[in-house]
Amino acid sequence: MGLAKRIIPCLDVDNGRVVKGVNFVGIRDAGDPVEIARRYNEQGADEITFLDITASHEGRDTTVHTVEQIAEQVFIPLTVGGGIRSLQDIRIMLNAGADKVSINTAAIHNPELVRQASERFGAQCIVVAIDAKRVADVDGQPRWEIFTHGGRKPTGIDAVAWAAKMAELGAGEILLTSMDRDGTKNGFELGVTRAITDAVDIPVIASGGVGKLQHLVDGILLGGADAVLAASIFHFGEFTVPEAKAYMAEHGIEVRI
Amino acid sequence: MTGTVAVIDYGMGNLHSVASALAHAGADRVVVTHDAAQIRAADRVVFPGVGAIRDCMAEIRRLHCDELLQLALTEERKPVLAICVGMQALLDSSEENGGVPCLGIIPGQVRHFGHPLLAADGARLKVPHMGWNTVHKVGDHPLWEGIADATRFYFVHSYYVTAEDRSLVAGTVDYGVVADAALARDNLFATQFHPEKSHTAGLQLLRNFLAWNPAC
């Protein structure tokens, strides 16, 4: 037996409340990220990702407080992303109890941040999030570009080349989200997942589009991902983490049961 | 009574996880500190570590944490648990950051996993070694109480430990190479994995540490 493939439930949090809806039987307050993180921890999730989508500056204090509360009660790795722009932002989240931080837009504006953060805090805690979208083929080959602002704003940056550059600068992991698939429930965009997992030596988390358990299997067996991230299939109680792991194990994937 | 546990804080990142996991595992009192008096007064010592080894070693020496650790190990003979980079720092030297001398408490080296790193079946392995891997126990130790062989623990590291004295190895992990996952000597236990992030198995190991009274 070797290293297990990871299942990572993702919480999208706005002003201290989980959005996109969560439906656990027996949870009184369905939007409380601390309660939800604890539940996923009990279910055997391998990590938890906390994505802060709070727009306001004041809301950031709420986020720090929530991360502190989760870290006190959840003894699996916790990644925090959203609004991380500086070494100071990273330090605040690590001090609050995050094990890793995920850098997205700030890496595009200032790639040196990734190098500095990796040197300062160690590659193991620096995740670079990439939001990729399929664009016109070049010479008959598929091409994906990085988009910002929730997939609305193109950057012209090639997603595969960018992933390789981020790995070189010291990222410890890539969180790859397909903006074509996010929210569709049609499965991961396997083309870009495969292209990036082949291009880098660091672990890659596939994200965006999970609607059924076969998608998780495809992300790993076809996409080559080291971990799979999903939100709604777990939030709405369609599947539990143990069900997802059992399904993956049936398909020959090594998981932590 | 577990007494007071001092988590040595040399300023290299998140120690709250270690402290809250120890509290959750039943520690009477946990202090996160580099204050000599507090560390010397503690009943047990945890020597954690995250980040790059060069900066860690610099801070360990600047804050005299190396001396306090030596006192705890050899004179005060308290139970000591070293975690991740804390374990790596115990060896002679590390290849990280172009080569860094470490504490030399346990003879041996810390090496990079290498590029490319391949599994026995030829599959490419990613570095860092990140995630839940199975730990093969070597021998019996009070810290393994209630933990089955091949239990999964959470790892995240790009450099791995090989102790020279193989009788000190308490556990191994396979990841392209066979790396030391745990070392034990007298009142010292060290893990490459993170018990504080390893869910129920990790909490069990921490409970075992809190109950451990090494005869020495």
CSV table of C-alpha atoms in Angstrom, one decimal:
chain,number,residue,atom,x,y,z
A,1,MET,CA,0.0,0.0,0.0
A,2,GLY,CA,1.2,3.5,-0.8
A,3,LEU,CA,0.1,7.1,-0.6
A,4,ALA,CA,-3.7,7.4,-0.6
A,5,LYS,CA,-5.6,9.6,-3.0
A,6,ARG,CA,-7.3,12.4,-1.1
A,7,ILE,CA,-10.9,13.5,-0.9
A,8,ILE,CA,-11.2,17.2,0.0
A,9,PRO,CA,-14.6,18.7,0.7
A,10,CYS,CA,-14.6,22.5,0.0
A,11,LEU,CA,-16.5,25.1,2.0
A,12,ASP,CA,-17.2,28.4,0.3
A,13,VAL,CA,-17.6,30.9,3.1
A,14,ASP,CA,-19.0,34.4,2.9
A,15,ASN,CA,-18.9,36.5,6.1
A,16,GLY,CA,-18.6,33.5,8.3
A,17,ARG,CA,-21.4,31.5,6.6
A,18,VAL,CA,-21.1,28.6,4.2
A,19,VAL,CA,-22.8,29.5,1.0
A,20,LYS,CA,-23.9,27.1,-1.9
A,21,GLY,CA,-26.0,25.4,0.7
A,22,VAL,CA,-25.3,22.5,3.0
A,23,ASN,CA,-27.8,19.8,4.0
A,24,PHE,CA,-26.6,17.5,6.7
A,25,VAL,CA,-29.2,15.6,8.7
A,26,GLY,CA,-29.0,16.6,12.3
A,27,ILE,CA,-27.2,19.9,11.8
A,28,ARG,CA,-29.3,22.7,13.3
A,29,ASP,CA,-27.4,25.5,11.8
A,30,ALA,CA,-26.7,24.5,8.2
A,31,GLY,CA,-24.5,27.4,7.4
A,32,ASP,CA,-22.0,27.2,10.2
A,33,PRO,CA,-18.5,26.4,8.7
A,34,VAL,CA,-17.2,25.1,12.1
A,35,GLU,CA,-20.0,22.6,12.4
A,36,ILE,CA,-19.7,21.5,8.8
A,37,ALA,CA,-15.9,21.1,9.0
A,38,ARG,CA,-16.3,19.0,12.1
A,39,ARG,CA,-18.8,16.8,10.4
A,40,TYR,CA,-16.5,16.2,7.4
A,41,ASN,CA,-13.7,15.5,9.8
A,42,GLU,CA,-15.9,12.8,11.5
A,43,GLN,CA,-16.8,11.4,8.1
A,44,GLY,CA,-13.1,10.8,7.3
A,45,ALA,CA,-12.4,13.6,4.9
A,46,ASP,CA,-8.6,13.7,4.2
A,47,GLU,CA,-8.4,17.5,4.3
A,48,ILE,CA,-10.7,20.4,4.3
A,49,THR,CA,-10.5,23.5,2.0
A,50,PHE,CA,-12.0,26.7,3.2
A,51,LEU,CA,-12.5,29.2,0.4
A,52,ASP,CA,-13.2,32.7,1.7
A,53,ILE,CA,-15.3,34.7,-0.8
A,54,THR,CA,-16.0,37.5,1.6
A,55,ALA,CA,-15.8,40.8,-0.4
A,56,SER,CA,-15.6,43.3,2.5
A,57,HIS,CA,-12.4,44.1,4.4
A,58,GLU,CA,-14.2,43.9,7.8
A,59,GLY,CA,-15.3,40.3,6.9
A,60,ARG,CA,-11.7,39.2,7.0
A,61,ASP,CA,-11.6,39.3,10.8
A,62,THR,CA,-14.6,36.9,10.8
A,63,THR,CA,-12.7,34.6,8.6
A,64,VAL,CA,-9.6,34.5,10.8
A,65,HIS,CA,-11.9,33.8,13.8
A,66,THR,CA,-13.7,31.0,11.9
A,67,VAL,CA,-10.3,29.4,10.9
A,68,GLU,CA,-9.2,29.5,14.5
A,69,GLN,CA,-12.3,27.7,15.6
A,70,ILE,CA,-12.0,25.0,13.0
A,71,ALA,CA,-8.3,24.5,13.7
A,72,GLU,CA,-9.2,23.9,17.4
A,73,GLN,CA,-11.6,21.1,16.6
A,74,VAL,CA,-10.5,19.5,13.3
A,75,PHE,CA,-7.3,17.4,13.4
A,76,ILE,CA,-6.8,17.0,9.6
A,77,PRO,CA,-5.1,19.5,7.3
A,78,LEU,CA,-6.9,22.7,6.6
A,79,THR,CA,-6.3,24.9,3.5
A,80,VAL,CA,-7.5,28.4,3.5
A,81,GLY,CA,-7.9,30.4,0.2
A,82,GLY,CA,-9.5,33.6,-1.0
A,83,GLY,CA,-8.1,37.1,-0.7
A,84,ILE,CA,-4.5,36.0,0.1
A,85,ARG,CA,-2.4,38.9,-1.3
A,86,SER,CA,0.7,39.2,0.8
A,87,LEU,CA,3.1,37.5,3.1
A,88,GLN,CA,1.3,39.1,6.0
A,89,ASP,CA,-2.0,37.6,4.8
A,90,ILE,CA,-0.3,34.2,4.7
A,91,ARG,CA,1.2,34.6,8.2
A,92,ILE,CA,-2.2,35.6,9.6
A,93,MET,CA,-3.9,32.5,8.2
A,94,LEU,CA,-1.1,30.2,9.3
A,95,ASN,CA,-1.1,31.7,12.8
A,96,ALA,CA,-4.9,31.2,12.9
A,97,GLY,CA,-4.4,27.5,12.4
A,98,ALA,CA,-4.4,27.0,8.6
A,99,ASP,CA,-1.9,24.3,7.4
A,100,LYS,CA,-1.8,25.6,3.9
A,101,VAL,CA,-2.8,28.8,2.1
A,102,SER,CA,-4.1,28.9,-1.4
A,103,ILE,CA,-2.9,31.9,-3.6
A,104,ASN,CA,-4.8,32.7,-6.8
A,105,THR,CA,-5.1,36.1,-8.3
A,106,ALA,CA,-2.1,37.5,-6.3
A,107,ALA,CA,0.2,35.0,-7.9
A,108,ILE,CA,-0.8,36.4,-11.4
A,109,HIS,CA,-0.2,40.0,-10.4
A,110,ASN,CA,3.0,39.1,-8.5
A,111,PRO,CA,4.5,35.7,-9.2
A,112,GLU,CA,7.4,36.6,-6.8
A,113,LEU,CA,5.0,36.3,-3.9
A,114,VAL,CA,4.9,32.5,-4.5
A,115,ARG,CA,8.7,32.3,-4.3
A,116,GLN,CA,8.9,34.5,-1.2
A,117,ALA,CA,6.1,32.6,0.5
A,118,SER,CA,7.7,29.3,-0.3
A,119,GLU,CA,11.1,30.4,1.0
A,120,ARG,CA,9.6,31.9,4.2
A,121,PHE,CA,7.0,29.4,5.1
A,122,GLY,CA,8.0,26.3,3.2
A,123,ALA,CA,6.6,24.8,-0.1
A,124,GLN,CA,4.5,22.4,1.9
A,125,CYS,CA,2.0,25.2,2.9
A,126,ILE,CA,1.9,27.1,-0.4
A,127,VAL,CA,-0.9,26.0,-2.8
A,128,VAL,CA,-1.4,27.9,-6.1
A,129,ALA,CA,-5.0,27.9,-7.3
A,130,ILE,CA,-5.5,28.0,-11.0
A,131,ASP,CA,-8.8,28.8,-12.6
A,132,ALA,CA,-8.5,27.5,-16.2
A,133,LYS,CA,-10.9,27.8,-19.2
A,134,ARG,CA,-10.7,26.1,-22.6
A,135,VAL,CA,-9.9,28.6,-25.4
A,136,ALA,CA,-9.5,28.2,-29.1
A,137,ASP,CA,-7.2,25.3,-30.2
A,138,VAL,CA,-3.7,26.1,-31.3
A,139,ASP,CA,-2.4,24.0,-34.2
A,140,GLY,CA,-5.1,21.5,-33.5
A,141,GLN,CA,-4.0,21.2,-29.9
A,142,PRO,CA,-6.3,22.1,-27.0
A,143,ARG,CA,-5.4,25.1,-25.0
A,144,TRP,CA,-6.5,26.4,-21.6
A,145,GLU,CA,-6.0,29.9,-20.2
A,146,ILE,CA,-6.0,31.3,-16.8
A,147,PHE,CA,-9.1,33.4,-16.0
A,148,THR,CA,-9.7,35.7,-13.1
A,149,HIS,CA,-12.9,37.2,-11.6
A,150,GLY,CA,-14.8,34.0,-11.4
A,151,GLY,CA,-13.9,33.0,-14.9
A,152,ARG,CA,-15.0,36.3,-16.5
A,153,LYS,CA,-11.6,37.9,-17.2
A,154,PRO,CA,-9.0,36.3,-19.5
A,155,THR,CA,-5.3,36.8,-18.7
A,156,GLY,CA,-3.9,35.3,-21.9
A,157,ILE,CA,-1.7,33.0,-19.7
A,158,ASP,CA,-1.4,29.4,-20.8
A,159,ALA,CA,-2.6,27.3,-17.8
A,160,VAL,CA,-0.2,24.4,-18.3
A,161,ALA,CA,2.9,26.6,-18.7
A,162,TRP,CA,1.7,28.6,-15.7
A,163,ALA,CA,1.4,25.5,-13.5
A,164,ALA,CA,5.0,24.5,-14.4
A,165,LYS,CA,6.2,28.1,-13.6
A,166,MET,CA,4.4,28.0,-10.2
A,167,ALA,CA,6.0,24.7,-9.3
A,168,GLU,CA,9.4,26.1,-10.3
A,169,LEU,CA,8.8,29.2,-8.1
A,170,GLY,CA,8.2,26.9,-5.1
A,171,ALA,CA,4.5,26.0,-5.0
A,172,GLY,CA,3.9,22.8,-3.0
A,173,GLU,CA,0.7,21.9,-4.7
A,174,ILE,CA,-1.7,23.0,-7.5
A,175,LEU,CA,-5.4,23.4,-7.0
A,176,LEU,CA,-6.8,23.3,-10.5
A,177,THR,CA,-10.4,24.4,-11.1
A,178,SER,CA,-12.0,24.2,-14.5
A,179,MET,CA,-14.2,27.2,-15.0
A,180,ASP,CA,-16.0,25.5,-17.8
A,181,ARG,CA,-17.1,22.8,-15.5
A,182,ASP,CA,-17.4,24.5,-12.1
A,183,GLY,CA,-21.0,24.1,-10.9
A,184,THR,CA,-22.1,22.0,-13.9
A,185,LYS,CA,-22.0,18.6,-12.3
A,186,ASN,CA,-20.7,17.2,-15.6
A,187,GLY,CA,-17.3,16.0,-14.2
A,188,PHE,CA,-13.8,17.4,-14.2
A,189,GLU,CA,-12.3,18.8,-17.4
A,190,LEU,CA,-9.9,15.8,-17.8
A,191,GLY,CA,-7.9,17.3,-20.6
A,192,VAL,CA,-6.4,20.1,-18.6
A,193,THR,CA,-6.1,18.0,-15.5
A,194,ARG,CA,-4.0,15.4,-17.4
A,195,ALA,CA,-1.9,18.1,-19.1
A,196,ILE,CA,-1.1,19.8,-15.8
A,197,THR,CA,-0.5,16.6,-13.8
A,198,ASP,CA,1.9,15.5,-16.5
A,199,ALA,CA,3.7,18.9,-16.6
A,200,VAL,CA,4.5,19.2,-12.9
A,201,ASP,CA,6.2,17.0,-10.2
A,202,ILE,CA,4.1,18.5,-7.3
A,203,PRO,CA,0.6,17.1,-6.3
A,204,VAL,CA,-2.4,18.4,-8.2
A,205,ILE,CA,-5.9,18.7,-6.8
A,206,ALA,CA,-8.7,18.5,-9.4
A,207,SER,CA,-11.7,20.7,-8.8
A,208,GLY,CA,-14.9,21.9,-10.6
A,209,GLY,CA,-17.8,19.9,-11.9
A,210,VAL,CA,-18.2,16.9,-9.7
A,211,GLY,CA,-21.8,15.6,-9.9
A,212,LYS,CA,-21.4,11.9,-9.3
A,213,LEU,CA,-18.9,9.5,-7.8
A,214,GLN,CA,-17.6,8.3,-11.1
A,215,HIS,CA,-16.3,11.8,-11.7
A,216,LEU,CA,-14.0,11.4,-8.7
A,217,VAL,CA,-12.7,8.2,-10.1
A,218,ASP,CA,-12.1,9.7,-13.6
A,219,GLY,CA,-10.2,12.7,-12.1
A,220,ILE,CA,-7.7,10.3,-10.6
A,221,LEU,CA,-7.5,7.5,-13.1
A,222,LEU,CA,-7.9,9.5,-16.3
A,223,GLY,CA,-6.9,13.0,-15.1
A,224,GLY,CA,-4.0,11.7,-13.0
A,225,ALA,CA,-4.9,14.0,-10.1
A,226,ASP,CA,-3.5,13.3,-6.6
A,227,ALA,CA,-6.6,14.6,-4.8
A,228,VAL,CA,-10.2,15.5,-5.7
A,229,LEU,CA,-12.1,18.4,-4.4
A,230,ALA,CA,-15.9,18.7,-4.3
A,231,ALA,CA,-18.5,20.8,-2.6
A,232,SER,CA,-22.1,20.3,-3.6
A,233,ILE,CA,-22.2,16.5,-3.8
A,234,PHE,CA,-21.2,16.4,-0.1
A,235,HIS,CA,-23.0,19.6,1.0
A,236,PHE,CA,-26.4,18.5,-0.2
A,237,GLY,CA,-26.1,15.1,1.3
A,238,GLU,CA,-26.2,13.3,-2.0
A,239,PHE,CA,-23.1,11.4,-1.0
A,240,THR,CA,-21.1,11.1,2.2
A,241,VAL,CA,-17.3,11.0,2.2
A,242,PRO,CA,-17.3,7.2,3.2
A,243,GLU,CA,-19.5,6.5,0.2
A,244,ALA,CA,-17.2,8.3,-2.1
A,245,LYS,CA,-14.2,6.5,-0.7
A,246,ALA,CA,-15.9,3.1,-0.9
A,247,TYR,CA,-16.7,3.8,-4.6
A,248,MET,CA,-13.1,4.8,-5.3
A,249,ALA,CA,-11.8,1.8,-3.6
A,250,GLU,CA,-14.1,-0.5,-5.6
A,251,HIS,CA,-12.4,1.1,-8.7
A,252,GLY,CA,-9.0,0.2,-7.6
A,253,ILE,CA,-8.0,3.6,-6.1
A,254,GLU,CA,-6.1,3.6,-2.8
A,255,VAL,CA,-7.9,5.6,-0.2
A,256,ARG,CA,-7.8,6.1,3.5
A,257,ILE,CA,-10.7,4.2,5.0
B,1,MET,CA,-1.8,13.4,35.3
B,2,THR,CA,0.0,14.4,32.1
B,3,GLY,CA,1.5,17.5,33.7
B,4,THR,CA,2.5,20.5,31.6
B,5,VAL,CA,3.6,20.1,28.0
B,6,ALA,CA,5.8,22.7,26.5
B,7,VAL,CA,5.6,23.1,22.8
B,8,ILE,CA,8.9,24.7,21.8
B,9,ASP,CA,8.1,27.8,19.7
B,10,TYR,CA,11.0,29.0,17.6
B,11,GLY,CA,8.8,31.2,15.5
B,12,MET,CA,8.4,29.1,12.4
B,13,GLY,CA,4.7,28.9,11.8
B,14,ASN,CA,1.6,27.3,13.0
B,15,LEU,CA,1.9,25.6,16.4
B,16,HIS,CA,-1.7,26.0,17.3
B,17,SER,CA,-2.6,22.7,15.7
B,18,VAL,CA,0.0,20.9,17.8
B,19,ALA,CA,-1.2,22.7,21.0
B,20,SER,CA,-4.9,22.1,20.4
B,21,ALA,CA,-4.4,18.5,19.4
B,22,LEU,CA,-2.4,17.9,22.7
B,23,ALA,CA,-5.2,19.6,24.6
B,24,HIS,CA,-7.8,17.5,22.8
B,25,ALA,CA,-5.7,14.4,23.7
B,26,GLY,CA,-6.0,15.2,27.3
B,27,ALA,CA,-3.0,17.3,28.3
B,28,ASP,CA,-3.5,19.0,31.6
B,29,ARG,CA,-1.8,22.2,30.4
B,30,VAL,CA,0.0,23.2,27.2
B,31,VAL,CA,2.3,26.1,26.8
B,32,VAL,CA,3.7,27.3,23.5
B,33,THR,CA,6.9,29.0,24.2
B,34,HIS,CA,10.7,29.5,23.8
B,35,ASP,CA,11.1,30.7,27.3
B,36,ALA,CA,13.8,28.7,29.0
B,37,ALA,CA,12.1,28.8,32.5
B,38,GLN,CA,8.8,27.5,31.1
B,39,ILE,CA,10.4,24.7,29.1
B,40,ARG,CA,12.6,23.6,32.0
B,41,ALA,CA,9.6,23.6,34.3
B,42,ALA,CA,7.5,21.5,31.9
B,43,ASP,CA,6.9,17.8,32.4
B,44,ARG,CA,7.0,16.9,28.7
B,45,VAL,CA,8.4,18.6,25.6
B,46,VAL,CA,7.2,18.7,22.0
B,47,PHE,CA,9.7,19.9,19.4
B,48,PRO,CA,7.7,20.7,16.3
B,49,GLY,CA,8.8,22.2,13.0
B,50,VAL,CA,7.5,23.4,9.7
B,51,GLY,CA,9.2,25.3,6.9
B,52,ALA,CA,12.7,25.3,5.5
B,53,ILE,CA,15.5,23.8,7.6
B,54,ARG,CA,18.0,26.6,7.3
B,55,ASP,CA,15.7,29.2,8.8
B,56,CYS,CA,14.5,26.6,11.4
B,57,MET,CA,18.1,25.9,12.5
B,58,ALA,CA,19.0,29.5,12.7
B,59,GLU,CA,16.1,30.3,14.9
B,60,ILE,CA,16.6,27.2,17.1
B,61,ARG,CA,20.2,28.3,17.7
B,62,ARG,CA,19.4,32.0,18.2
B,63,LEU,CA,16.7,31.2,20.8
B,64,HIS,CA,18.9,28.5,22.4
B,65,CYS,CA,16.2,25.9,21.9
B,66,ASP,CA,19.0,23.4,21.0
B,67,GLU,CA,20.4,23.8,24.5
B,68,LEU,CA,17.0,23.4,26.1
B,69,LEU,CA,16.3,20.3,24.0
B,70,GLN,CA,19.6,18.8,25.1
B,71,LEU,CA,18.8,19.5,28.8
B,72,ALA,CA,15.3,17.9,28.4
B,73,LEU,CA,16.8,14.8,26.7
B,74,THR,CA,19.9,14.1,28.8
B,75,GLU,CA,19.8,15.9,32.2
B,76,GLU,CA,16.1,16.3,32.9
B,77,ARG,CA,15.2,13.1,31.0
B,78,LYS,CA,11.7,14.2,30.2
B,79,PRO,CA,9.6,12.6,27.5
B,80,VAL,CA,10.3,14.5,24.2
B,81,LEU,CA,8.3,14.2,21.0
B,82,ALA,CA,9.9,15.7,17.8
B,83,ILE,CA,7.6,16.2,14.8
B,84,CYS,CA,8.5,16.6,11.1
B,85,VAL,CA,11.2,19.2,10.7
B,86,GLY,CA,11.7,18.9,14.4
B,87,MET,CA,12.7,15.3,13.7
B,88,GLN,CA,14.9,16.2,10.8
B,89,ALA,CA,16.7,18.8,12.9
B,90,LEU,CA,17.8,16.0,15.3
B,91,LEU,CA,20.0,14.4,12.5
B,92,ASP,CA,23.6,15.4,11.6
B,93,SER,CA,22.8,17.4,8.5
B,94,SER,CA,20.2,18.0,5.8
B,95,GLU,CA,20.5,18.5,2.0
B,96,GLU,CA,17.9,21.2,2.1
B,97,ASN,CA,18.9,24.8,1.3
B,98,GLY,CA,22.2,23.6,-0.2
B,99,GLY,CA,23.2,21.7,2.9
B,100,VAL,CA,22.6,22.6,6.5
B,101,PRO,CA,24.3,21.3,9.6
B,102,CYS,CA,21.7,20.1,12.1
B,103,LEU,CA,21.8,19.1,15.8
B,104,GLY,CA,23.6,15.8,15.6
B,105,ILE,CA,21.5,14.3,18.4
B,106,ILE,CA,20.8,11.2,16.2
B,107,PRO,CA,23.5,10.2,13.7
B,108,GLY,CA,22.3,10.2,10.1
B,109,GLN,CA,21.3,12.3,7.1
B,110,VAL,CA,18.2,14.1,5.7
B,111,ARG,CA,18.1,13.7,1.9
B,112,HIS,CA,15.8,15.0,-0.9
B,113,PHE,CA,13.4,12.5,-2.4
B,114,GLY,CA,14.9,13.2,-5.8
B,115,HIS,CA,13.6,13.9,-9.3
B,116,PRO,CA,12.3,11.9,-10.8
B,117,LEU,CA,11.0,9.8,-8.0
B,118,LEU,CA,9.6,6.4,-9.1
B,119,ALA,CA,7.5,3.8,-7.3
B,120,ALA,CA,8.5,0.1,-7.4
B,121,ASP,CA,6.1,-0.4,-10.3
B,122,GLY,CA,7.7,2.5,-12.2
B,123,ALA,CA,4.9,5.0,-11.5
B,124,ARG,CA,6.0,8.6,-11.1
B,125,LEU,CA,5.7,9.9,-7.6
B,126,LYS,CA,5.0,13.6,-6.7
B,127,VAL,CA,7.2,15.6,-4.4
B,128,PRO,CA,6.4,16.8,-1.7
B,129,HIS,CA,5.3,13.5,-0.3
B,130,MET,CA,1.9,14.9,0.7
B,131,GLY,CA,-1.0,13.0,2.2
B,132,TRP,CA,-1.9,9.8,4.1
B,133,ASN,CA,0.6,7.0,3.8
B,134,THR,CA,0.9,3.7,5.7
B,135,VAL,CA,3.4,3.5,8.5
B,136,HIS,CA,5.1,0.2,9.1
B,137,LYS,CA,5.8,-0.2,12.8
B,138,VAL,CA,9.2,-1.6,13.7
B,139,GLY,CA,9.2,-3.2,17.1
B,140,ASP,CA,7.0,-2.3,20.0
B,141,HIS,CA,7.0,1.1,21.6
B,142,PRO,CA,4.6,2.6,24.2
B,143,LEU,CA,3.7,5.3,21.6
B,144,TRP,CA,2.3,2.7,19.2
B,145,GLU,CA,-0.1,1.4,21.9
B,146,GLY,CA,-3.5,0.9,20.3
B,147,ILE,CA,-2.2,1.7,16.8
B,148,ALA,CA,-2.2,-1.1,14.2
B,149,ASP,CA,0.6,-1.8,11.8
B,150,ALA,CA,0.1,-0.1,8.5
B,151,THR,CA,-2.1,2.7,9.9
B,152,ARG,CA,-2.2,5.8,7.8
B,153,PHE,CA,-0.7,9.1,9.0
B,154,TYR,CA,-0.5,12.5,7.4
B,155,PHE,CA,2.9,13.4,5.8
B,156,VAL,CA,4.1,16.5,4.1
B,157,HIS,CA,7.8,16.7,3.3
B,158,SER,CA,10.3,16.8,0.5
B,159,TYR,CA,13.3,15.6,2.5
B,160,TYR,CA,13.5,12.3,4.3
B,161,VAL,CA,15.4,10.9,7.3
B,162,THR,CA,17.8,7.9,7.3
B,163,ALA,CA,19.2,7.2,10.8
B,164,GLU,CA,22.6,5.5,10.8
B,165,ASP,CA,21.8,3.3,13.8
B,166,ARG,CA,18.9,1.2,12.4
B,167,SER,CA,18.1,0.0,15.9
B,168,LEU,CA,16.6,3.5,16.5
B,169,VAL,CA,14.0,3.1,13.8
B,170,ALA,CA,10.5,2.7,15.2
B,171,GLY,CA,8.6,3.0,11.9
B,172,THR,CA,9.1,3.3,8.2
B,173,VAL,CA,7.2,4.6,5.2
B,174,ASP,CA,7.6,3.6,1.5
B,175,TYR,CA,7.6,6.4,-1.0
B,176,GLY,CA,10.0,5.5,-3.8
B,177,VAL,CA,12.5,4.9,-1.1
B,178,VAL,CA,12.1,3.5,2.4
B,179,ALA,CA,12.2,6.5,4.7
B,180,ASP,CA,12.3,6.6,8.5
B,181,ALA,CA,8.8,7.5,9.6
B,182,ALA,CA,9.6,7.3,13.4
B,183,LEU,CA,12.7,7.1,15.5
B,184,ALA,CA,12.9,6.2,19.2
B,185,ARG,CA,15.7,6.4,21.7
B,186,ASP,CA,15.3,6.4,25.5
B,187,ASN,CA,13.0,9.3,26.3
B,188,LEU,CA,12.9,10.6,22.8
B,189,PHE,CA,10.3,9.7,20.1
B,190,ALA,CA,10.3,11.4,16.7
B,191,THR,CA,7.9,11.3,13.8
B,192,GLN,CA,8.2,12.4,10.2
B,193,PHE,CA,4.4,12.5,9.9
B,194,HIS,CA,2.1,15.0,11.7
B,195,PRO,CA,0.2,13.3,14.5
B,196,GLU,CA,-1.6,16.5,15.2
B,197,LYS,CA,-3.1,16.3,11.6
B,198,SER,CA,-3.6,12.5,11.5
B,199,HIS,CA,-7.1,12.4,12.9
B,200,THR,CA,-7.9,9.5,15.3
B,201,ALA,CA,-4.6,7.7,14.8
B,202,GLY,CA,-2.6,10.9,15.5
B,203,LEU,CA,-4.6,11.7,18.6
B,204,GLN,CA,-4.0,8.2,19.9
B,205,LEU,CA,-0.3,8.7,19.4
B,206,LEU,CA,-0.5,12.0,21.3
B,207,ARG,CA,-2.5,10.3,24.1
B,208,ASN,CA,0.2,7.6,24.3
B,209,PHE,CA,2.9,10.3,24.5
B,210,LEU,CA,1.0,12.0,27.3
B,211,ALA,CA,0.8,8.7,29.2
B,212,TRP,CA,4.4,7.7,28.5
B,213,ASN,CA,6.9,7.4,31.4
B,214,PRO,CA,10.1,6.2,29.9
B,215,ALA,CA,12.3,4.4,32.4
B,216,CYS,CA,15.6,6.0,32.0
